[in-house]
mmCIF file of C-alpha atoms and ligand atoms in Angstrom:
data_model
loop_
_atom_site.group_PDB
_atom_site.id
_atom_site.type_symbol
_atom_site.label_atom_id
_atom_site.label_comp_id
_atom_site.label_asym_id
_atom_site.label_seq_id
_atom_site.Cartn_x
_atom_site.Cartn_y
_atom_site.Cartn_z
ATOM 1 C CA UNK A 692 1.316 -23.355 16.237
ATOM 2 C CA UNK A 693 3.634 -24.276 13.727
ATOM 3 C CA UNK A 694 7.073 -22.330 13.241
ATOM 4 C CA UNK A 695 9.433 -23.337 10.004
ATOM 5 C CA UNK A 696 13.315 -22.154 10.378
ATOM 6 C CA UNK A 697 15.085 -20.817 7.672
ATOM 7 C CA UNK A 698 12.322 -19.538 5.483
ATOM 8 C CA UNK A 699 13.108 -17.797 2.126
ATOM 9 C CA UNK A 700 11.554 -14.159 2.312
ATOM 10 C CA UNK A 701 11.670 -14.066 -1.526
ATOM 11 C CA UNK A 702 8.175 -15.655 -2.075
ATOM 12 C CA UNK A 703 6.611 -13.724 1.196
ATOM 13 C CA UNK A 704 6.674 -10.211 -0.695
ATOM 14 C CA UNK A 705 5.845 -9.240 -4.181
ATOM 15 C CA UNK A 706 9.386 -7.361 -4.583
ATOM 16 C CA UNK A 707 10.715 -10.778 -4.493
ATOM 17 C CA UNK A 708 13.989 -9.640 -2.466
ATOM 18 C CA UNK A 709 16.085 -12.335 -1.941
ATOM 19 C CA UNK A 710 16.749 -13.050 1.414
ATOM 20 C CA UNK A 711 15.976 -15.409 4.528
ATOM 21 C CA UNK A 712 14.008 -15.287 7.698
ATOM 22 C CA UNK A 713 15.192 -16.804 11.241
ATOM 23 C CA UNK A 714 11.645 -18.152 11.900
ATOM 24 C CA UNK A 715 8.233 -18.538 10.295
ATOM 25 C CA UNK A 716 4.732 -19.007 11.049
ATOM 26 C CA UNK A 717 1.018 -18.463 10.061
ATOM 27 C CA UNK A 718 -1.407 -17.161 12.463
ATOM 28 C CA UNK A 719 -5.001 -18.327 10.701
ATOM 29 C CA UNK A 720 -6.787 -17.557 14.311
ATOM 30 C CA UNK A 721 -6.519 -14.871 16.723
ATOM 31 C CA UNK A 722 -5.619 -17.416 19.336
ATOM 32 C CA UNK A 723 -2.659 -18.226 17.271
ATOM 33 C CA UNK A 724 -1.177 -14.959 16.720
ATOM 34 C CA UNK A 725 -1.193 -14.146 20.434
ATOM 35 C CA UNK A 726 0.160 -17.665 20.927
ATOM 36 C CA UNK A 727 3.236 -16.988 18.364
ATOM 37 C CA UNK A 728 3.743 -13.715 20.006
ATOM 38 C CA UNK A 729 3.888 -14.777 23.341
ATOM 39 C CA UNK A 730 6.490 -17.261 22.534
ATOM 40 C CA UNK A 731 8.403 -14.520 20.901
ATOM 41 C CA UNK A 732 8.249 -12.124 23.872
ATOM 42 C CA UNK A 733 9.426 -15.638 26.305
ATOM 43 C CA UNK A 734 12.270 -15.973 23.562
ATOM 44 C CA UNK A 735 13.212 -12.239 23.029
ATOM 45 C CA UNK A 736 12.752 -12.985 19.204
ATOM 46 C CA UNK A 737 12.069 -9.942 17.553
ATOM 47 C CA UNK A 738 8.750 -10.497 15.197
ATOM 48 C CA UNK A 739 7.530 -8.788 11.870
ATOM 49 C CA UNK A 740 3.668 -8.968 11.011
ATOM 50 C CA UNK A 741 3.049 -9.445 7.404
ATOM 51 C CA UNK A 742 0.039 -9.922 5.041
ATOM 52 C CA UNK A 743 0.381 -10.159 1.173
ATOM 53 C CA UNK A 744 3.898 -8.633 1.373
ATOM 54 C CA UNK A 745 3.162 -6.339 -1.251
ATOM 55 C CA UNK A 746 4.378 -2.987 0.305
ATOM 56 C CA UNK A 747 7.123 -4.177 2.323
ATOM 57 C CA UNK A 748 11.212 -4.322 1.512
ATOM 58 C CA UNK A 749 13.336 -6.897 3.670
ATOM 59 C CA UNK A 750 16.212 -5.417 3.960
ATOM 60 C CA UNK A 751 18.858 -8.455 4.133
ATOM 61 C CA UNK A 752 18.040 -11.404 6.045
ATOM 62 C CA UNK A 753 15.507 -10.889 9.103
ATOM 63 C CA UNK A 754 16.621 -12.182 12.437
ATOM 64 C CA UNK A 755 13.370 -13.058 13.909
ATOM 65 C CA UNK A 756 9.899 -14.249 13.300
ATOM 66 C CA UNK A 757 7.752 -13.147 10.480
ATOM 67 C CA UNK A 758 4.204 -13.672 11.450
ATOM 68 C CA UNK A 759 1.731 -14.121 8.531
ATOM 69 C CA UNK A 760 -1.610 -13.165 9.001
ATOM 70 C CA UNK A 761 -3.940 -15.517 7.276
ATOM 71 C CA UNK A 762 -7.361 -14.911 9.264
ATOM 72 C CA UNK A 763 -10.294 -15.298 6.723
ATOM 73 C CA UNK A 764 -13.902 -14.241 6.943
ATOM 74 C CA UNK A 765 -16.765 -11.418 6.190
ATOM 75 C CA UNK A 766 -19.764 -10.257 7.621
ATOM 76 C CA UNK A 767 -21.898 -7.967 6.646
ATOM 77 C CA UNK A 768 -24.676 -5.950 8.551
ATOM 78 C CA UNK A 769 -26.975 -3.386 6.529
ATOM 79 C CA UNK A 770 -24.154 -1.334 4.480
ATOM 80 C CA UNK A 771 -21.282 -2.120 7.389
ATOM 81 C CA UNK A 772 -18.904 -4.972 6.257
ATOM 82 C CA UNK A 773 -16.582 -6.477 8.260
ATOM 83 C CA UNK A 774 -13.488 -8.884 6.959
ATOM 84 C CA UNK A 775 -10.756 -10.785 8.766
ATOM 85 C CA UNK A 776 -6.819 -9.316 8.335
ATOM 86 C CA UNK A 777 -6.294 -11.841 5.908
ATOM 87 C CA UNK A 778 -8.811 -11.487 3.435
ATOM 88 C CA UNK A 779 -7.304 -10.563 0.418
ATOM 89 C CA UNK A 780 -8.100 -7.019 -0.357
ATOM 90 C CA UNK A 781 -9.319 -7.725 -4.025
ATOM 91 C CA UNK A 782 -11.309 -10.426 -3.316
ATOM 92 C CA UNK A 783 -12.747 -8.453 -0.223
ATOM 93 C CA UNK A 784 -13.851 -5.229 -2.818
ATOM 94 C CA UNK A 785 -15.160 -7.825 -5.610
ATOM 95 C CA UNK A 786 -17.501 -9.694 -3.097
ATOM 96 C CA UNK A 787 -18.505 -6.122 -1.551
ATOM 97 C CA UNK A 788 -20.080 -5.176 -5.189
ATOM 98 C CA UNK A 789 -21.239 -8.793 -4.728
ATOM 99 C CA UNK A 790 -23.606 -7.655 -2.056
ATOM 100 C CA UNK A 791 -24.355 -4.591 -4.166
ATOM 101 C CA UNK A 792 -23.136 -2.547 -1.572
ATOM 102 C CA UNK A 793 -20.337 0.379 -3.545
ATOM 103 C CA UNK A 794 -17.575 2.606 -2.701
ATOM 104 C CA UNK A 795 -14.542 0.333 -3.206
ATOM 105 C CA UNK A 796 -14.964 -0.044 -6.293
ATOM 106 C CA UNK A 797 -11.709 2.180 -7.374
ATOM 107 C CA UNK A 798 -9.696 0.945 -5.411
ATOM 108 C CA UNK A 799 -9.754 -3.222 -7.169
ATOM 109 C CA UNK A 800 -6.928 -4.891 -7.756
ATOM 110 C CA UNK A 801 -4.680 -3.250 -5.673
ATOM 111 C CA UNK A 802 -2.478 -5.896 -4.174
ATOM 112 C CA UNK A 803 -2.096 -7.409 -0.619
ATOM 113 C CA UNK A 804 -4.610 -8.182 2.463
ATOM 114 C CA UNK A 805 -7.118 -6.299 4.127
ATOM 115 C CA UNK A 806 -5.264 -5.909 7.294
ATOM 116 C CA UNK A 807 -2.251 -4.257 5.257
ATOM 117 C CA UNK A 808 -4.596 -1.580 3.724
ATOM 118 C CA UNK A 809 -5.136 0.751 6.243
ATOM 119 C CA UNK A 810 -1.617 0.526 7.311
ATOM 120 C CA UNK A 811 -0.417 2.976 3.883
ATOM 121 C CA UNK A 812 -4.017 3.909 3.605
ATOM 122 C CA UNK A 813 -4.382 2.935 0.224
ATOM 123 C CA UNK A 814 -5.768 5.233 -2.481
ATOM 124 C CA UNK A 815 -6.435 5.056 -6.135
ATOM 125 C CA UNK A 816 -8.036 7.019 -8.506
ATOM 126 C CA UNK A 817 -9.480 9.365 -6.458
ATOM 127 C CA UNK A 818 -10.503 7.328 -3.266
ATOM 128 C CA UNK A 819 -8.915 6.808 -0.248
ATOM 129 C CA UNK A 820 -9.175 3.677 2.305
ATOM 130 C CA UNK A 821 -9.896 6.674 4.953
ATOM 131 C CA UNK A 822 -13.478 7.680 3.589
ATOM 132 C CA UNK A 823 -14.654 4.279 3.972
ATOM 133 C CA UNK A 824 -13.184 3.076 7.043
ATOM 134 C CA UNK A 825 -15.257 3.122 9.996
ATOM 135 C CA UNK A 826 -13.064 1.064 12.614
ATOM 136 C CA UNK A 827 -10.506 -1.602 12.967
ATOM 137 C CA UNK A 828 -10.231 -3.850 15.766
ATOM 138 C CA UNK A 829 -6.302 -4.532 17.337
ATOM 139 C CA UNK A 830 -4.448 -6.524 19.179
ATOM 140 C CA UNK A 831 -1.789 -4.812 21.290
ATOM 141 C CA UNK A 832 0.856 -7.137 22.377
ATOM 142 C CA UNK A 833 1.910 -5.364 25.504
ATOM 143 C CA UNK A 834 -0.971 -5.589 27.080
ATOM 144 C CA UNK A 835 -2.490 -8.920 25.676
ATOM 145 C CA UNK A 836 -5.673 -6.910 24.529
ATOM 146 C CA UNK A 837 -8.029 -6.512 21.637
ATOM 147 C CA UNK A 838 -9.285 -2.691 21.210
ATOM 148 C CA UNK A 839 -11.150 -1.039 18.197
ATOM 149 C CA UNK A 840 -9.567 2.302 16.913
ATOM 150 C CA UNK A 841 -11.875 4.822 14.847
ATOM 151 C CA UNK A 842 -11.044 5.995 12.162
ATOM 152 C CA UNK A 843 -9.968 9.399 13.901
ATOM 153 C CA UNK A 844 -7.537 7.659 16.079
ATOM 154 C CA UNK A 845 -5.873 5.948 13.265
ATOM 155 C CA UNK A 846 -4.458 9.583 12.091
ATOM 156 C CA UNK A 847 -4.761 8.544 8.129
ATOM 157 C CA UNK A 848 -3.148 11.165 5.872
ATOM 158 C CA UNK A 849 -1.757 10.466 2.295
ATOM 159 C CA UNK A 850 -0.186 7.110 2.377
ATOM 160 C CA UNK A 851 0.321 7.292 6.286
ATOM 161 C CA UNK A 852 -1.755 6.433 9.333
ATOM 162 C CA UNK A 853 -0.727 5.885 13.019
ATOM 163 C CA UNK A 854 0.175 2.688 11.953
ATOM 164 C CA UNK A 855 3.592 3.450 10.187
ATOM 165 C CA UNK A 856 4.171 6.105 13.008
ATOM 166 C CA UNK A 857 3.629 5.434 16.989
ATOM 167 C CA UNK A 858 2.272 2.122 16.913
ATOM 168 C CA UNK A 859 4.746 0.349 14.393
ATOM 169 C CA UNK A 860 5.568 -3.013 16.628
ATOM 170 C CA UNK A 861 2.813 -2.466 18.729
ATOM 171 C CA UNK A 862 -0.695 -3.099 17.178
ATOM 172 C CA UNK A 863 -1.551 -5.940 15.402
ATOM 173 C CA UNK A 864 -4.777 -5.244 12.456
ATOM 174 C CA UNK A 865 -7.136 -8.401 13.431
ATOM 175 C CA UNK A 866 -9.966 -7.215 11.488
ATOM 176 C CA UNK A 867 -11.180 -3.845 9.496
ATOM 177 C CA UNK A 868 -14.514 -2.317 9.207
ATOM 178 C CA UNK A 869 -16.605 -0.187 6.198
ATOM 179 C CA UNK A 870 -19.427 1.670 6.102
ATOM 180 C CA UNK A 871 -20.304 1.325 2.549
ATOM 181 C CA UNK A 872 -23.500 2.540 0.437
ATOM 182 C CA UNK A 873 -26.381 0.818 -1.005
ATOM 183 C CA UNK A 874 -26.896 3.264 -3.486
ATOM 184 C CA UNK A 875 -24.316 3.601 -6.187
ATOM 185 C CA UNK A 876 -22.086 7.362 -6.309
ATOM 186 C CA UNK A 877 -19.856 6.894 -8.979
ATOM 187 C CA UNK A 878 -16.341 9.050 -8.537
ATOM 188 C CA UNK A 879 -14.871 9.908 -11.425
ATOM 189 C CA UNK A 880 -12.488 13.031 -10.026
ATOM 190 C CA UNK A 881 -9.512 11.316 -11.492
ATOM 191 C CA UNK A 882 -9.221 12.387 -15.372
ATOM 192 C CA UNK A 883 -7.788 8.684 -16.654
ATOM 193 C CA UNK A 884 -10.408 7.372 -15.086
ATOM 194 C CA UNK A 885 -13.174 10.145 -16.138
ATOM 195 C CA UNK A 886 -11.837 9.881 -19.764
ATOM 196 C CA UNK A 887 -13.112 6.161 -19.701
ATOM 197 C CA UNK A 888 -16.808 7.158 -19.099
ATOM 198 C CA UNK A 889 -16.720 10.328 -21.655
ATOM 199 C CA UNK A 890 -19.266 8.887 -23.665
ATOM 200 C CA UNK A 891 -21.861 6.965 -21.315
ATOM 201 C CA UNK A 892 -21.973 7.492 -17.210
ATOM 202 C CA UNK A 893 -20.830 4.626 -15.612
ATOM 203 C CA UNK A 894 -24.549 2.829 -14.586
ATOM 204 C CA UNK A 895 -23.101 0.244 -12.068
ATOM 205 C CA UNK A 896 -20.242 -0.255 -9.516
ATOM 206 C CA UNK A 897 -19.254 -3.084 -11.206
ATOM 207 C CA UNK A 898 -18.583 -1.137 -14.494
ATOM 208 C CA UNK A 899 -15.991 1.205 -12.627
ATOM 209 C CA UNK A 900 -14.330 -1.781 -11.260
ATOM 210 C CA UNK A 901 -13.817 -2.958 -14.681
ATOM 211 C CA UNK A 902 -12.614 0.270 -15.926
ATOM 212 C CA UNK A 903 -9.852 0.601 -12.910
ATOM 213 C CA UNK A 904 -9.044 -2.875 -13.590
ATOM 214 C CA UNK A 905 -8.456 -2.196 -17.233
ATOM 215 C CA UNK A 906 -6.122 0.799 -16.487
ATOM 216 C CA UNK A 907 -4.224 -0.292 -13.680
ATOM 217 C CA UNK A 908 -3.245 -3.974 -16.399
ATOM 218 C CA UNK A 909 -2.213 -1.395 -18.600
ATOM 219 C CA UNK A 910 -0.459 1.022 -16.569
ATOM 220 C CA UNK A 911 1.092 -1.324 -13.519
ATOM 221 C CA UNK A 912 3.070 -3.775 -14.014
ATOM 222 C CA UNK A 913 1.443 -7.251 -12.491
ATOM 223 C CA UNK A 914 3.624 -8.210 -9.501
ATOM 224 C CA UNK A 915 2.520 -11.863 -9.985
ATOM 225 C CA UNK A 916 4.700 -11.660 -13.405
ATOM 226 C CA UNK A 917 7.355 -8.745 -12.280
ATOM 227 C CA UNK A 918 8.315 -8.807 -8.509
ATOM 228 C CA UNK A 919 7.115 -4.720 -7.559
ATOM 229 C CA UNK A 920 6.315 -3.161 -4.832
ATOM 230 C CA UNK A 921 3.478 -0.566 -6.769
ATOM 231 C CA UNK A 922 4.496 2.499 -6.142
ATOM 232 C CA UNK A 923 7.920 3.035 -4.613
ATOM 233 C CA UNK A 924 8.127 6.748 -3.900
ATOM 234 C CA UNK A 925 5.034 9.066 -2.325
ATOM 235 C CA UNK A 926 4.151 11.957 -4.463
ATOM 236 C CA UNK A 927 5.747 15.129 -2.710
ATOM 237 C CA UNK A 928 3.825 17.339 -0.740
ATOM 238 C CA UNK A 929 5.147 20.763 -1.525
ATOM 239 C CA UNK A 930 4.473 24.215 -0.009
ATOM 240 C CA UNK A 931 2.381 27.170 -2.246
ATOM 241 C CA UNK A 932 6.052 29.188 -2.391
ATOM 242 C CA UNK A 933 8.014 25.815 -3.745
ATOM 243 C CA UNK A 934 5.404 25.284 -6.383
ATOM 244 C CA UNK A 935 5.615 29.186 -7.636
ATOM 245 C CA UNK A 936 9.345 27.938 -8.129
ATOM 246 C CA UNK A 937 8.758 24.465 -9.997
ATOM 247 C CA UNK A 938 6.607 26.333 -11.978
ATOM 248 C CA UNK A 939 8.422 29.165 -13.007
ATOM 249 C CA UNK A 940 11.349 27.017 -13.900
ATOM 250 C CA UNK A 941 9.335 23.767 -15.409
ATOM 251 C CA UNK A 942 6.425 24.999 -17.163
ATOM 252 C CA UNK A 943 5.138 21.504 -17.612
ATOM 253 C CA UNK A 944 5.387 20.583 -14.274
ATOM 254 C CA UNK A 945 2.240 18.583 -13.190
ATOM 255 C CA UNK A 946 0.778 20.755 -9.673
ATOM 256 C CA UNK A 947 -1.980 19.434 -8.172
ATOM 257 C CA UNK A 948 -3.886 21.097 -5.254
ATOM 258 C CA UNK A 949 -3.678 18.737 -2.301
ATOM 259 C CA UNK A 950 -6.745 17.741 0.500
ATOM 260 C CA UNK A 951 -4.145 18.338 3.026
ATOM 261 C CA UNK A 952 -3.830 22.122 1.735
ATOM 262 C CA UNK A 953 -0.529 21.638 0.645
ATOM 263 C CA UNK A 954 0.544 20.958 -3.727
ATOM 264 C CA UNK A 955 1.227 17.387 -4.435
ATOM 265 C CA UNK A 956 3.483 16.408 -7.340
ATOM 266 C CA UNK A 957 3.889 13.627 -9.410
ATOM 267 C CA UNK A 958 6.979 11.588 -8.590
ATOM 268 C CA UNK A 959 6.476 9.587 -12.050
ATOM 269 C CA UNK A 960 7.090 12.754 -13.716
ATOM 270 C CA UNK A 961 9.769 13.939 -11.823
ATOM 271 C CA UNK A 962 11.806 10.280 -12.201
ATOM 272 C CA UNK A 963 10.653 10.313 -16.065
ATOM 273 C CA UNK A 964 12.020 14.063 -16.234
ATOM 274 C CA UNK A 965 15.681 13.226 -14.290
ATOM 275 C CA UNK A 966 16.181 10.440 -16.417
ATOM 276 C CA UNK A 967 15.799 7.420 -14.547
ATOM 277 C CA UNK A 968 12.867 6.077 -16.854
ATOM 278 C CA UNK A 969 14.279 2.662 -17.542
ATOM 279 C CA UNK A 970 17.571 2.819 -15.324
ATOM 280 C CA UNK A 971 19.130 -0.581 -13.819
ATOM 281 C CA UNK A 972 21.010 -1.638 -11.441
ATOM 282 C CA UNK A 973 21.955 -4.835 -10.620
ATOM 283 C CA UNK A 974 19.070 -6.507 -11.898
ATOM 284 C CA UNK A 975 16.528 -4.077 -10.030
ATOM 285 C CA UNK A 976 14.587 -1.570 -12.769
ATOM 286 C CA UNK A 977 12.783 1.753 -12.942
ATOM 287 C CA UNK A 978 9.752 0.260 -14.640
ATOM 288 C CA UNK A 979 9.171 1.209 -18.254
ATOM 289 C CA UNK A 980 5.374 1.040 -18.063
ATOM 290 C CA UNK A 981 5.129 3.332 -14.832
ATOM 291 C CA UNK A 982 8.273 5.679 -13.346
ATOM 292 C CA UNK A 983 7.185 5.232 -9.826
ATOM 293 C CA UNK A 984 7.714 1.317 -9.486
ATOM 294 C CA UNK A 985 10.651 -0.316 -9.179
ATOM 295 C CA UNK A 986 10.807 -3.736 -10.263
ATOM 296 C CA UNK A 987 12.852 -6.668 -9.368
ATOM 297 C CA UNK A 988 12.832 -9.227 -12.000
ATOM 298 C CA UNK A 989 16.598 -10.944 -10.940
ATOM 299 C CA UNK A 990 14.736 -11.339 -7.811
ATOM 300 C CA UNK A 991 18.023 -9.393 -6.177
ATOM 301 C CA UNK A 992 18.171 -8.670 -2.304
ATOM 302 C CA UNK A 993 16.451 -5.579 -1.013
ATOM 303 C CA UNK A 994 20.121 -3.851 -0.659
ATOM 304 C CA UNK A 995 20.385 -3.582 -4.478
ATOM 305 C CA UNK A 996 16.523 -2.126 -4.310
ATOM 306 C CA UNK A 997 17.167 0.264 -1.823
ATOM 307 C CA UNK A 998 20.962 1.389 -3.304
ATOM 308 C CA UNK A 999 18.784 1.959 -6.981
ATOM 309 C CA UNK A 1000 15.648 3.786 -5.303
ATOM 310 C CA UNK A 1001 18.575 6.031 -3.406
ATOM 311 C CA UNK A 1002 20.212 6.773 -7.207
ATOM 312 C CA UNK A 1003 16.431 8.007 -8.138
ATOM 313 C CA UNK A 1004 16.073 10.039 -5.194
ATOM 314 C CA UNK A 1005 19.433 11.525 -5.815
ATOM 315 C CA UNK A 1006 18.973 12.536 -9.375
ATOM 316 C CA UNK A 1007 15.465 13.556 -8.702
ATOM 317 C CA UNK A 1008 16.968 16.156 -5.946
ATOM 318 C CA UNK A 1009 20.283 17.019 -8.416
ATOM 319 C CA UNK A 1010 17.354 18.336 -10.717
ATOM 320 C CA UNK A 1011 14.375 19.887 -8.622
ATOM 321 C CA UNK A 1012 16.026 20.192 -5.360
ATOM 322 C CA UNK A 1013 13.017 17.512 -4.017
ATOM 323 C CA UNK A 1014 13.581 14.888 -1.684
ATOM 324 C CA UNK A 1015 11.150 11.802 -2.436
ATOM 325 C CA UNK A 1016 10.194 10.168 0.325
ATOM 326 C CA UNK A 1017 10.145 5.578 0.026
ATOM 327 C CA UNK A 1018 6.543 4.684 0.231
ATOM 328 C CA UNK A 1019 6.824 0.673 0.840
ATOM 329 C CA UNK A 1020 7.976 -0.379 4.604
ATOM 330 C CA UNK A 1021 11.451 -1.079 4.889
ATOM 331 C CA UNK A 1022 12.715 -3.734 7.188
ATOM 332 C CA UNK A 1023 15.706 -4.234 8.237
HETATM 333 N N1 LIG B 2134 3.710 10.040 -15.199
HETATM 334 C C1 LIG B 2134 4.919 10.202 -15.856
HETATM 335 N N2 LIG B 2134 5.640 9.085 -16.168
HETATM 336 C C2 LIG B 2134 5.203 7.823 -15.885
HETATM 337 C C3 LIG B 2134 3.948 7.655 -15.241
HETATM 338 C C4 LIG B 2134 3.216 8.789 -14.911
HETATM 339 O O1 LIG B 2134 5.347 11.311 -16.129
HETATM 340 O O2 LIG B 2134 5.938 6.855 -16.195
HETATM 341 C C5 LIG B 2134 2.967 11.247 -14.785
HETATM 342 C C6 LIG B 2134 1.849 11.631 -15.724
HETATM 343 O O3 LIG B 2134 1.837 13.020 -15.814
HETATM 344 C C7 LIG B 2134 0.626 11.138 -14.996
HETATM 345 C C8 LIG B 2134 1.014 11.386 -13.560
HETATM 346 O O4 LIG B 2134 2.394 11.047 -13.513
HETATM 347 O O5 LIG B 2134 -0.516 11.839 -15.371
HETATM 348 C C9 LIG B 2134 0.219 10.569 -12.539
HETATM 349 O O6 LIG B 2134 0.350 9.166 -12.811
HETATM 350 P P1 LIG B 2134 -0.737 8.132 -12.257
HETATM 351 O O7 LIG B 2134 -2.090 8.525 -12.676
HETATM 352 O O8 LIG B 2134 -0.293 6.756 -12.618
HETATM 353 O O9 LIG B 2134 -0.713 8.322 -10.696
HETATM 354 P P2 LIG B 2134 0.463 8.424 -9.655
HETATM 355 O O10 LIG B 2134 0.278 9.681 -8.902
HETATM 356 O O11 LIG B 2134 1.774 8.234 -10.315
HETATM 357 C C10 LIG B 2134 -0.835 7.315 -7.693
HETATM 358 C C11 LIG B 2134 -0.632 6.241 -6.680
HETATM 359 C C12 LIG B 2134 -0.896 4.865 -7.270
HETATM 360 C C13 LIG B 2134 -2.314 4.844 -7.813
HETATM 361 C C14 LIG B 2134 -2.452 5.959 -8.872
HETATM 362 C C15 LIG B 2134 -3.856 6.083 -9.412
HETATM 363 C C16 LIG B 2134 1.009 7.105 -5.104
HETATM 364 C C17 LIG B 2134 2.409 7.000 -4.576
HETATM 365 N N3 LIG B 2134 0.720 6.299 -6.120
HETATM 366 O O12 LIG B 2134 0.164 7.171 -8.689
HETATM 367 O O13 LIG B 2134 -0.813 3.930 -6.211
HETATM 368 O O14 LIG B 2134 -2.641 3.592 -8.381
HETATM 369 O O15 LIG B 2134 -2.121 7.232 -8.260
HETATM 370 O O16 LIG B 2134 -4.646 6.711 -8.465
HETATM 371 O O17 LIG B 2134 0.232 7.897 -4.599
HETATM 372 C C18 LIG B 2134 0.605 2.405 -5.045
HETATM 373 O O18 LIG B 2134 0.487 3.121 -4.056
HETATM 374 O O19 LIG B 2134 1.309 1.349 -5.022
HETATM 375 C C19 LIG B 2134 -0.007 2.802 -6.301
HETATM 376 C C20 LIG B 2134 0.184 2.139 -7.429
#
């Protein structure tokens, strides 16, 4: 168990925010992270689990531990894969198509670790982390015990599972199941990604992997080059009656029926459409290449993030009357 003082967040997260942790430690072992906990509990030092860092805002300095999960391995059994928290969640879906099992497949190259995904459950074009997920196994501090939840106990919805709500501080994502499929289903729902395939069917996992990678290096920019978070707002859920009014007033307005039963808008084209395409602050951007990420190449602290994503929201609502909700965690 080793624990560093004084450790730059900056390089921990893919927004970059400058700022400094009281503690920090890697837990490569399950052993460890209950070890580092423990301490914390004996210490009262208030801890913060992280994996890639690529959804998460520090806001100012952290006064406590941050705990970095860095557990590797895979198994796999028939079409059920298993991998470690901190597998890295590319890497995980690349090797899956490696074993010619599919359904990942659109969701490559999205950033950060395996245990992180389920946390925002992550979707892209047209998947969701919550059809594939079969179980997850947890450690819950309090009661120094490992448990598996189902899928139906993690409560996924868009972007959200029980993991952002009841047990924020008090489950710990050690490991994350799959139930994937041996024989290829290609999902091609999502028009940019339909439009690549107009002229042949995609014949292989591997070639819709290719295509998602090829959009998202056009259409994201790569945190590794400008700090981002992805996407910084959720796309609004909106009733049938709020819709009827967006409609009638914006014509172009982009509606989409929702899964949940609800209409789901596009907060890129609500940012592009209040004007914030491009706006800066401070060093902190509205991306040009995608109105939904904010991007952070000063490397300023997550105050100056947070003060530019609340100008967005507020000219977003001065426009539509729509409040968007901040998808990344915030910690402060
Ligand atoms: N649009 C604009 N301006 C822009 C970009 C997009 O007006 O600058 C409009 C266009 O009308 C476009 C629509 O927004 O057709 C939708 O854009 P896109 O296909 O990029 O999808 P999104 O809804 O903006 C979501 C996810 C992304 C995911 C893509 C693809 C959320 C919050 N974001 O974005 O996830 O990659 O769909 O499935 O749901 C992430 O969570 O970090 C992330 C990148």
């Amino acid at each position: 168990m080793v624990i560093v003082e004084q450790t730059e967040l900056g390089p921990l997260t893919t927004m970059a925010a400058s700022g400094c942790s009281r503690y920090f430690a890697e837990a490569g072992n399950a052993d460890t992270l209950r070890a580092l906990i423990r301490h914390c509990q004996e210490k009262h030092i208030r801890w913060q689990i992280l994996g890639g860092g690529s959804n998460v805002v520090f806001n100012g300095n952290f006064d406590g531990m941050v705990i970095r999960l860095t557990m590797k391995g895979r198994q796999r059994c028939g079409s059920v894969v298993t991998a470690s928290a901190g597998e890295g969640w590319d890497e995980f879906v690349a090797w899956t198509l490696d074993q010619g099992l599919s359904g990942l497949e659109n969701l490559s190259l999205i950033p950060g670790t395996v245990g992180a995904a389920p946390v925002q459950n992550i979707g892209a074009y047209g998947v969701e982390l919550a059809e594939l997920m079969d179980r997850v196994q947890v450690y819950y501090p309090e009661s120094d015990a490992f448990e598996e939840l189902s899928r139906a106990d993690c409560q996924f919805a868009y972007r959200d599972s029980i993991f952002k709500k009841e047990l924020v501080g008090r489950a710990v994502i050690v490991s994350v199941t799959f139930s994937l499929r041996e024989t290829f289903l290609p999902r091609l729902d999502y028009p940019i990604l339909a439009d690549q395939f107009s002229v042949k069917a995609p014949q292989s996992a591997a070639e819709v992997r290719a295509a998602v990678i090829r959009i998202r290096q056009r259409r994201l920019p790569d945190p590794a080059v400008i700090p981002n978070a992805g996407s910084f707002f959720k796309n609004p859920l909106i009733s049938a009656a709020d819709a009827q009014r967006l409609i009638s007033e914006w014509p172009d307005i982009p509606v989409h029926a929702s899964p949940e039963g609800d209409f789901k808008l596009s907060a890129a084209w609500l940012i592009d459409q209040a004007g914030c395409k491009r706006l800066a602050q401070d060093g902190v951007k509205v991306s040009d290449q995608h109105a939904l990420v904010l991007t952070n190449p000063g490397r300023a602290s997550g105050a100056v993030v947070l003060a530019l994503a609340t100008e967005v929201q507020q000219r977003v609502s001065d426009r539509f009357g729509i409040s968007l909700e901040i998808e990344p965690v915030v910690i402060s």
